[in-house]
Coordinates of C-alpha atoms and ligand atoms in Angstrom, one line a residue:
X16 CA -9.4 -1.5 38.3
X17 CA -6.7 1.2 38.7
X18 CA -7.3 4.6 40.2
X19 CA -6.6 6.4 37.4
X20 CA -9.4 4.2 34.9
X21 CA -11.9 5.2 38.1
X22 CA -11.4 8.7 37.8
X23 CA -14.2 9.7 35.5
X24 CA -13.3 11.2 31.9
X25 CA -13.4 15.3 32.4
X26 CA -15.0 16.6 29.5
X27 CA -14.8 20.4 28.1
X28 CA -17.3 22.8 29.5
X29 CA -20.0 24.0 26.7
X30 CA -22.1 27.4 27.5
X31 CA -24.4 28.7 25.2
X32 CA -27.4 31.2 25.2
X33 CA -30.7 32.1 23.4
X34 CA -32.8 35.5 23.9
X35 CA -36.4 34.9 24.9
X36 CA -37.4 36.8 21.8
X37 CA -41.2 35.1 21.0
X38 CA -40.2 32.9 18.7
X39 CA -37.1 31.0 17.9
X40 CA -36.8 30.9 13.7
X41 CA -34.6 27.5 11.8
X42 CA -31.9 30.2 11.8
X43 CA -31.3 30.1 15.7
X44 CA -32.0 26.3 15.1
X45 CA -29.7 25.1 13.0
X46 CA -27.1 27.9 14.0
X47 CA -27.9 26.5 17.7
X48 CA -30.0 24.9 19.9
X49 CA -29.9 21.6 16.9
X50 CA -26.4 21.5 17.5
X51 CA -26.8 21.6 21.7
X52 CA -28.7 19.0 21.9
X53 CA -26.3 16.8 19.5
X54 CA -23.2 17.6 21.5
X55 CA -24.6 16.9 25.0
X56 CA -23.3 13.3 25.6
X57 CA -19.5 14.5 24.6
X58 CA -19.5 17.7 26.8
X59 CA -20.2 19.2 29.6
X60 CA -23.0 21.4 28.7
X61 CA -25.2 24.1 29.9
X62 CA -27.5 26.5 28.2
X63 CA -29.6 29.1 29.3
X64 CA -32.4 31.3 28.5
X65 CA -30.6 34.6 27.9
X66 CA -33.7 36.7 29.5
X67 CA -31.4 39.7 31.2
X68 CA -29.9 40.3 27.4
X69 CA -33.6 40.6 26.2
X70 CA -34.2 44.3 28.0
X71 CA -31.3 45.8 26.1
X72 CA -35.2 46.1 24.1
X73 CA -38.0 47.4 25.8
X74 CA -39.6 44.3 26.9
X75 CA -43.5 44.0 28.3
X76 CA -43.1 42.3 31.3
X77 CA -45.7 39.8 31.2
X78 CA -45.0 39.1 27.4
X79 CA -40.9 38.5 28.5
X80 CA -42.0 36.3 31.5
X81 CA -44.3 34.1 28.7
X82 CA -41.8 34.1 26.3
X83 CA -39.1 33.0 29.0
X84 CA -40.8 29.8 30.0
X85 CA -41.3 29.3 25.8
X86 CA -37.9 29.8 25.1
X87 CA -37.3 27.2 27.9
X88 CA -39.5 24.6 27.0
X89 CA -38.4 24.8 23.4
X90 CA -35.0 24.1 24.5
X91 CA -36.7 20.7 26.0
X92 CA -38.4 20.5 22.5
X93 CA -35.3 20.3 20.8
X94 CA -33.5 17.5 22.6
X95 CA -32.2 18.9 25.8
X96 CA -32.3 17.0 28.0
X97 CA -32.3 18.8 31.6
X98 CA -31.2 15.3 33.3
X99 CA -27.8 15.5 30.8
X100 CA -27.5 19.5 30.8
X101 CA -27.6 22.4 33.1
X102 CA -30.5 24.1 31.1
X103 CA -31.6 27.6 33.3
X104 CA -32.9 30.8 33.7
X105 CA -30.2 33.8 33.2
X106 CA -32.0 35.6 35.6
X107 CA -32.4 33.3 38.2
X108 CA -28.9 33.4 38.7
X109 CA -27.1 36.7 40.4
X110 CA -23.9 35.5 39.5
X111 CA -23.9 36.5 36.0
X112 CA -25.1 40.4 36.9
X113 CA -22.5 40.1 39.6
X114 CA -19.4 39.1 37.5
X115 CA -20.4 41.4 34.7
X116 CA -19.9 43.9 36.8
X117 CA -16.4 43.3 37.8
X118 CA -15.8 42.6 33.8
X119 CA -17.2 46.0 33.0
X120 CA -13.8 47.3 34.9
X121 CA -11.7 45.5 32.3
X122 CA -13.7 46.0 28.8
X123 CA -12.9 49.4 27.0
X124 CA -15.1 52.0 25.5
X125 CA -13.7 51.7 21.9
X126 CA -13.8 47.7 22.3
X127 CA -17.7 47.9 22.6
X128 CA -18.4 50.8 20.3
X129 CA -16.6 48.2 17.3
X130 CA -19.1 46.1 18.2
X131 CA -21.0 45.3 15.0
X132 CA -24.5 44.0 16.8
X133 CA -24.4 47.7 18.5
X134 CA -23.6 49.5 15.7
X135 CA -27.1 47.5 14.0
X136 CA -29.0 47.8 16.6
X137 CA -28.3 51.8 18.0
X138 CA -29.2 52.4 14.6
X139 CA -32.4 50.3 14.7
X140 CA -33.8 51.2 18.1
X141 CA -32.0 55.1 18.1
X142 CA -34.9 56.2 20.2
X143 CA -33.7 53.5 23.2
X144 CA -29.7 53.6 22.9
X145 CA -28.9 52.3 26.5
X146 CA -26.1 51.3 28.3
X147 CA -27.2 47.5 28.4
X148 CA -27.2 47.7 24.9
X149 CA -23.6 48.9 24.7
X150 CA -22.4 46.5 27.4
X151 CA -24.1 43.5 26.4
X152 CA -21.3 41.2 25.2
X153 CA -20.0 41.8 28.6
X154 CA -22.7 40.6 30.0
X155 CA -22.5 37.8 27.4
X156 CA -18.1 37.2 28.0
X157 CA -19.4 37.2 32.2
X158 CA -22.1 34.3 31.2
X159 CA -19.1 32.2 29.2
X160 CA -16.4 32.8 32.1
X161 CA -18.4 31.9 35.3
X162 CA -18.9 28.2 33.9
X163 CA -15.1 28.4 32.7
X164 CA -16.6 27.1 29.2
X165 CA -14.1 25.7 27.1
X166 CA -16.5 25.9 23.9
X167 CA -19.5 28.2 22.8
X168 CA -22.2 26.7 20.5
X169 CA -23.2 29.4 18.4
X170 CA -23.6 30.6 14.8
X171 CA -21.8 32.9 13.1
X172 CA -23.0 36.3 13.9
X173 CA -22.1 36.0 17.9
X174 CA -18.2 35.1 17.1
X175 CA -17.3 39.1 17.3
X176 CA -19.0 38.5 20.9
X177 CA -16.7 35.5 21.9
X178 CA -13.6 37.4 20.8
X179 CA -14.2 39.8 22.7
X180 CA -15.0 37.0 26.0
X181 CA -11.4 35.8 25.1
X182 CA -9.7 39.4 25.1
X183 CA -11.3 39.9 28.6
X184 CA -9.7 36.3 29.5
X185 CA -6.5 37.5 28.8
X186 CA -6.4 40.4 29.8
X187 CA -8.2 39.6 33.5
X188 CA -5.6 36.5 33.6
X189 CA -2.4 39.1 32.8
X190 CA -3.3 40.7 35.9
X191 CA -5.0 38.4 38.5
X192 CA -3.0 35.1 37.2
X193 CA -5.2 32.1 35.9
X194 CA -8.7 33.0 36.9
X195 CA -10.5 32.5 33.4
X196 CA -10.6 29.8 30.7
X197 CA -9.7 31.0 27.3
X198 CA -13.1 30.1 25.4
X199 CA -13.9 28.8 21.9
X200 CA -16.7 29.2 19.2
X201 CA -18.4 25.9 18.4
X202 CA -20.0 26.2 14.7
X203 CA -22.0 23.4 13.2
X204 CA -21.1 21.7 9.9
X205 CA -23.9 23.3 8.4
X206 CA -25.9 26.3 8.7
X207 CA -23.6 29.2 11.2
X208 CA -25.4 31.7 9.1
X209 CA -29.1 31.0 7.6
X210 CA -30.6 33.9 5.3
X211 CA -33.7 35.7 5.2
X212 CA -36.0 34.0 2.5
X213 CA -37.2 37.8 1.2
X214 CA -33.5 38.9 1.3
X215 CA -31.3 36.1 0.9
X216 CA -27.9 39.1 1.5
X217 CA -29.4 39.5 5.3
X218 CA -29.1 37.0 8.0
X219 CA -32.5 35.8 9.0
X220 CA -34.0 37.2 11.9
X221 CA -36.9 37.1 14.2
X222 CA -37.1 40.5 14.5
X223 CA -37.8 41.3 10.7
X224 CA -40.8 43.0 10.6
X225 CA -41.8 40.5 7.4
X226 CA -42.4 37.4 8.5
X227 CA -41.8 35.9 4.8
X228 CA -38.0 36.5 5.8
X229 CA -37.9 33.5 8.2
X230 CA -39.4 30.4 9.0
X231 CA -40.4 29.5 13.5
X232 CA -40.0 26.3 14.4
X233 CA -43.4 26.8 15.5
X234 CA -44.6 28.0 12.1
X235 CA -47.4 25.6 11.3
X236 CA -46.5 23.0 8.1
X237 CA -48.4 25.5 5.5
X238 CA -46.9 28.4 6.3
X239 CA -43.5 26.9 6.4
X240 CA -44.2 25.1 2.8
X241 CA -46.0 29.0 1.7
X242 CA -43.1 30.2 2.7
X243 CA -40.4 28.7 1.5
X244 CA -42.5 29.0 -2.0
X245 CA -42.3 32.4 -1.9
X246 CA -38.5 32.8 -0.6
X247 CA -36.7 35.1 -3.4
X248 CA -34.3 33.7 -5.8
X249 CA -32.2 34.9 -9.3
X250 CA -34.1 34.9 -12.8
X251 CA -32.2 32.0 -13.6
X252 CA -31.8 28.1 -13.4
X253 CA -30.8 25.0 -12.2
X254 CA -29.9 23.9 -8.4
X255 CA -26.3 24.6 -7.3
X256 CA -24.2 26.4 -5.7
X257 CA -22.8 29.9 -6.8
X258 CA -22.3 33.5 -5.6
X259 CA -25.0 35.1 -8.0
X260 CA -27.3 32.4 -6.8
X261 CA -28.0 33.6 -2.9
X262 CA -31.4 32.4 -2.6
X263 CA -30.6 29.4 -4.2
X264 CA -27.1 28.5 -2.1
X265 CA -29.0 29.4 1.1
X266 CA -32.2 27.1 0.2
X267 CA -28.9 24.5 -0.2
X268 CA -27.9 25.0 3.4
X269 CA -31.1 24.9 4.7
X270 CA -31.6 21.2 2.8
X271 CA -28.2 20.2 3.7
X272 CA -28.3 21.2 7.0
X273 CA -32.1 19.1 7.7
X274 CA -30.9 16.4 5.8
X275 CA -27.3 15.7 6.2
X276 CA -26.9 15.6 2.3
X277 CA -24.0 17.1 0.6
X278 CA -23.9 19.7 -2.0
X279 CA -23.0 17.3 -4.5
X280 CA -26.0 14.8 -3.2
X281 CA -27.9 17.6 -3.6
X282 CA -27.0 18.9 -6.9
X283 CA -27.4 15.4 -8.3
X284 CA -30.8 14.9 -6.4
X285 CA -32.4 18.4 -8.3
X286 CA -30.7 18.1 -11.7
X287 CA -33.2 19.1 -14.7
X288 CA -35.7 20.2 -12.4
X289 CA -36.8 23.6 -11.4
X290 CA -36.7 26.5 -8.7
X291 CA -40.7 25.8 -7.7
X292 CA -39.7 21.8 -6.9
X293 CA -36.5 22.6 -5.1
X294 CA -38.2 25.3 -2.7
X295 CA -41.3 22.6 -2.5
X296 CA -38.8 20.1 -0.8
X297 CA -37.0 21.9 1.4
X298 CA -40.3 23.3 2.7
X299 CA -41.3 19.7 3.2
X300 CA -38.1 18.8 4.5
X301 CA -38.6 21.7 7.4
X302 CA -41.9 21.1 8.3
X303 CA -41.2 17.2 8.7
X304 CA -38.5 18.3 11.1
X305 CA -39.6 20.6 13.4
X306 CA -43.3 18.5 13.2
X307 CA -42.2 16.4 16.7
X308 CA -40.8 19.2 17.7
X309 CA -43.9 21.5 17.8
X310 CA -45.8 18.2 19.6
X311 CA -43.0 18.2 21.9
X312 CA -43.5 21.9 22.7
X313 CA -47.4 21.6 23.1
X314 CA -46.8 18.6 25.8
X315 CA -44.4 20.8 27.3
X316 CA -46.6 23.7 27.8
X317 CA -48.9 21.8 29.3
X318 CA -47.2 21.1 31.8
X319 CA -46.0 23.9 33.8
X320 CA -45.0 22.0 36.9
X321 CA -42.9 20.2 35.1
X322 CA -40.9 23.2 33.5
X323 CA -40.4 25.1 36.8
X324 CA -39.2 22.1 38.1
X325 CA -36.6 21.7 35.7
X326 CA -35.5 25.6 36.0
X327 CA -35.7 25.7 39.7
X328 CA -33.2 22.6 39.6
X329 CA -31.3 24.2 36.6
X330 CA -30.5 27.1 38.1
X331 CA -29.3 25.7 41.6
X332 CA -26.9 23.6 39.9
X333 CA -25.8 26.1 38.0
X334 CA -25.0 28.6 40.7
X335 CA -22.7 25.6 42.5
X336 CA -20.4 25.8 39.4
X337 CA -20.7 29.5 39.3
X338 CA -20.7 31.0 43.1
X339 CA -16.8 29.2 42.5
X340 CA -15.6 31.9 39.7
X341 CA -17.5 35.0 41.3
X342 CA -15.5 34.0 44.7
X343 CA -12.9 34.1 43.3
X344 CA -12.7 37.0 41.0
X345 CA -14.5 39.2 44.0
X346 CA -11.9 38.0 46.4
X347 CA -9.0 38.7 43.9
X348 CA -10.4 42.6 43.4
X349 CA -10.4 42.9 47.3
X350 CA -14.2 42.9 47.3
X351 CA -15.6 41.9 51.1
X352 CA -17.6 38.7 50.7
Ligands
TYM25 P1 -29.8 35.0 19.8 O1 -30.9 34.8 20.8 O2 -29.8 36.2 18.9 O3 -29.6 33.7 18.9 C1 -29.4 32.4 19.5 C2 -28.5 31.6 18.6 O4 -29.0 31.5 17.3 C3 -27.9 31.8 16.4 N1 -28.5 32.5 15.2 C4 -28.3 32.0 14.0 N2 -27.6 31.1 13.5 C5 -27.6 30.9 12.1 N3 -28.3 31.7 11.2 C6 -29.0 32.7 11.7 N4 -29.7 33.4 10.9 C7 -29.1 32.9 13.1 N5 -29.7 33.8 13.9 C8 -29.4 33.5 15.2 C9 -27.1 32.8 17.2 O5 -25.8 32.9 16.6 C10 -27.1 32.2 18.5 O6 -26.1 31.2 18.7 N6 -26.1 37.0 22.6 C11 -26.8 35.7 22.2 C12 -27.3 35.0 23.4 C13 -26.3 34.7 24.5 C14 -25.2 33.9 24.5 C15 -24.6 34.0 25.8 C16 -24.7 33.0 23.5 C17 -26.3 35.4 25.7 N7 -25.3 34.9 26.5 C18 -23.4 33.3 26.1 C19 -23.6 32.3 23.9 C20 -22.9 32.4 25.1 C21 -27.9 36.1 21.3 O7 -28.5 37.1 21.3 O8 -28.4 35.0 20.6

């Protein structure tokens, strides 16, 4: 064999990240975590359990602590698989708090204040506007750059985020030469923006304070068949795509995206029947999915010693990629080591 077919293949470097937020809705899993744990055998990957993000929210502490070791083992739940993947704790790694910092140095005021998620969410929590909620994506471009990802698995509403990751690349990289990798947003085929089922105009959200307007992954198979019953649609008929149809198009991506069938597949599938079957399917469709999931999750939970295992290993092996970057970048802005 020659050297060169020895050297193993050196595949692109995937981050990605998911607040501990309770509960993680088909919105965060088909705009995500489905699509990290189908990518895992082509890339590099590592995801984490965004828990330092979650305070830019007053947080209880025990309720953030039970929801971090959820948000973990759901990860698990969904096909990661921590022997493949670097799957971790944000928190249990310093590096990311540490290269924010020096990231801060080289983000501008007006770059975060365009910031659509802190326009929302200043305006949603006005009583709590802190600075962690203003300089979150640099927390978020720091969590990208100390892996050097090359690709970040997200849906659509974090792109803004990852723009702004790539302006601090090159910017950082104009003045200190080639310290950072220039990353990309991955989207999957289907479903980079899922809709709320009461308000099919919004994106849906575990924080709506109506919990008809999304389905959890953990939602038992009632509910999410109940729910998707009562998701709003138009006054009028037949199952296809259109731009007055909303509730409709989004129950489409939805069916698509858990069933890998195309809009014409599906279109053909529904013709000459009604609104009340279609929702009834993808309701089934849903809860059939996320069914060995949930199991998954329970066995998970169970085991505790297991889980902290898997973070405590997570983390270490993350912080040898990372402690590489932060070296660097501290050595390159004369900070003492
Ligand atoms: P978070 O926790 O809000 O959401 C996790 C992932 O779910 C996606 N998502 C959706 N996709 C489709 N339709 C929806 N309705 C929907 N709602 C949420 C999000 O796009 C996201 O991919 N800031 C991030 C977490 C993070 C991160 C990172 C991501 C922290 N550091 C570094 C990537 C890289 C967040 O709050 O995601």
């Amino acid at each position: 064999m020659s050297e060169q077919m020895q050297t193993p293949e050196k595949k692109p470097i995937v981050l990605s990240g998911i607040q501990p937020s309770g509960l993680i809705t088909i919105g965060n899993y088909l705009g995500a975590v489905k699509n990290w744990s189908e990518i895992q055998e082509k890339y590099n990957c590592l995801f984490m359990i965004a828990n330092l993000h979650a305070t830019t929210v007053r947080q209880d502490p025990a309720a953030l602590r039970r929801n971090t070791l959820e948000g973990y083992a759901m990860l698990l739940a969904c096909g990661i698989d921590p022997e493949r993947s670097i799957v971790f704790i944000q928190s249990q790694n310093p590096h990311h708090a540490e290269l924010m910092w020096a990231l801060n140095c080289f983000t501008q005021f007006g770059e975060l204040s365009r910031m659509t998620q802190f326009k929302d969410k200043s305006a949603k929590y006005s009583d709590n506007i802190n600075a962690g909620l203003f300089t979150y994506p640099v927390l978020m471009a720091a969590d990208i750059l100390l892996y050097q990802a090359n690709l970040v698995p997200v849906g659509a509403d974090q792109n803004q985020h990852v723009e702004l990751a790539r302006d601090i690349v090159k910017r950082v990289n104009g003045i200190m030469g080639n310290v950072f990798t220039e990353p990309e947003c991955l989207f999957p085929k289907a479903g980079a923006k899922i809709m709320s089922l009461n308000d099919p105009t919004k994106k849906m959200s575990k924080s709506d304070p109506n919990p008809k307007g999304y389905v959890a992954v953990l939602d038992p198979r009632d509910t999410i068949i109940k729910k998707f019953k009562s998701a709003v649609t138009d006054s009028g008929s037949g199952i296809y795509r259109a731009d007055d149809k909303a509730g409709i198009s989004n129950l489409m991506t939805i069916y698509s995206a858990f069933t890998g069938k195309t809009d014409e597949q599906i279109v053909a599938e529904f013709e000459g029947k009604g609104y009340g079957d279609f929702k009834v399917a993808v309701g089934e469709v849903v809860a059939d999915a996320v069914a060995p999931v949930q199991s998954r999750f329970n066995e998970l939970m169970a085991d505790k010693a297991y889980l902290e295992k898997c973070y405590t290993e997570g983390a270490e092996k993350a912080m040898r990629i990372s402690r590489r970057t932060r070296d660097k970048v501290y050595k390159k802005m004369g900070f003492t080591l």
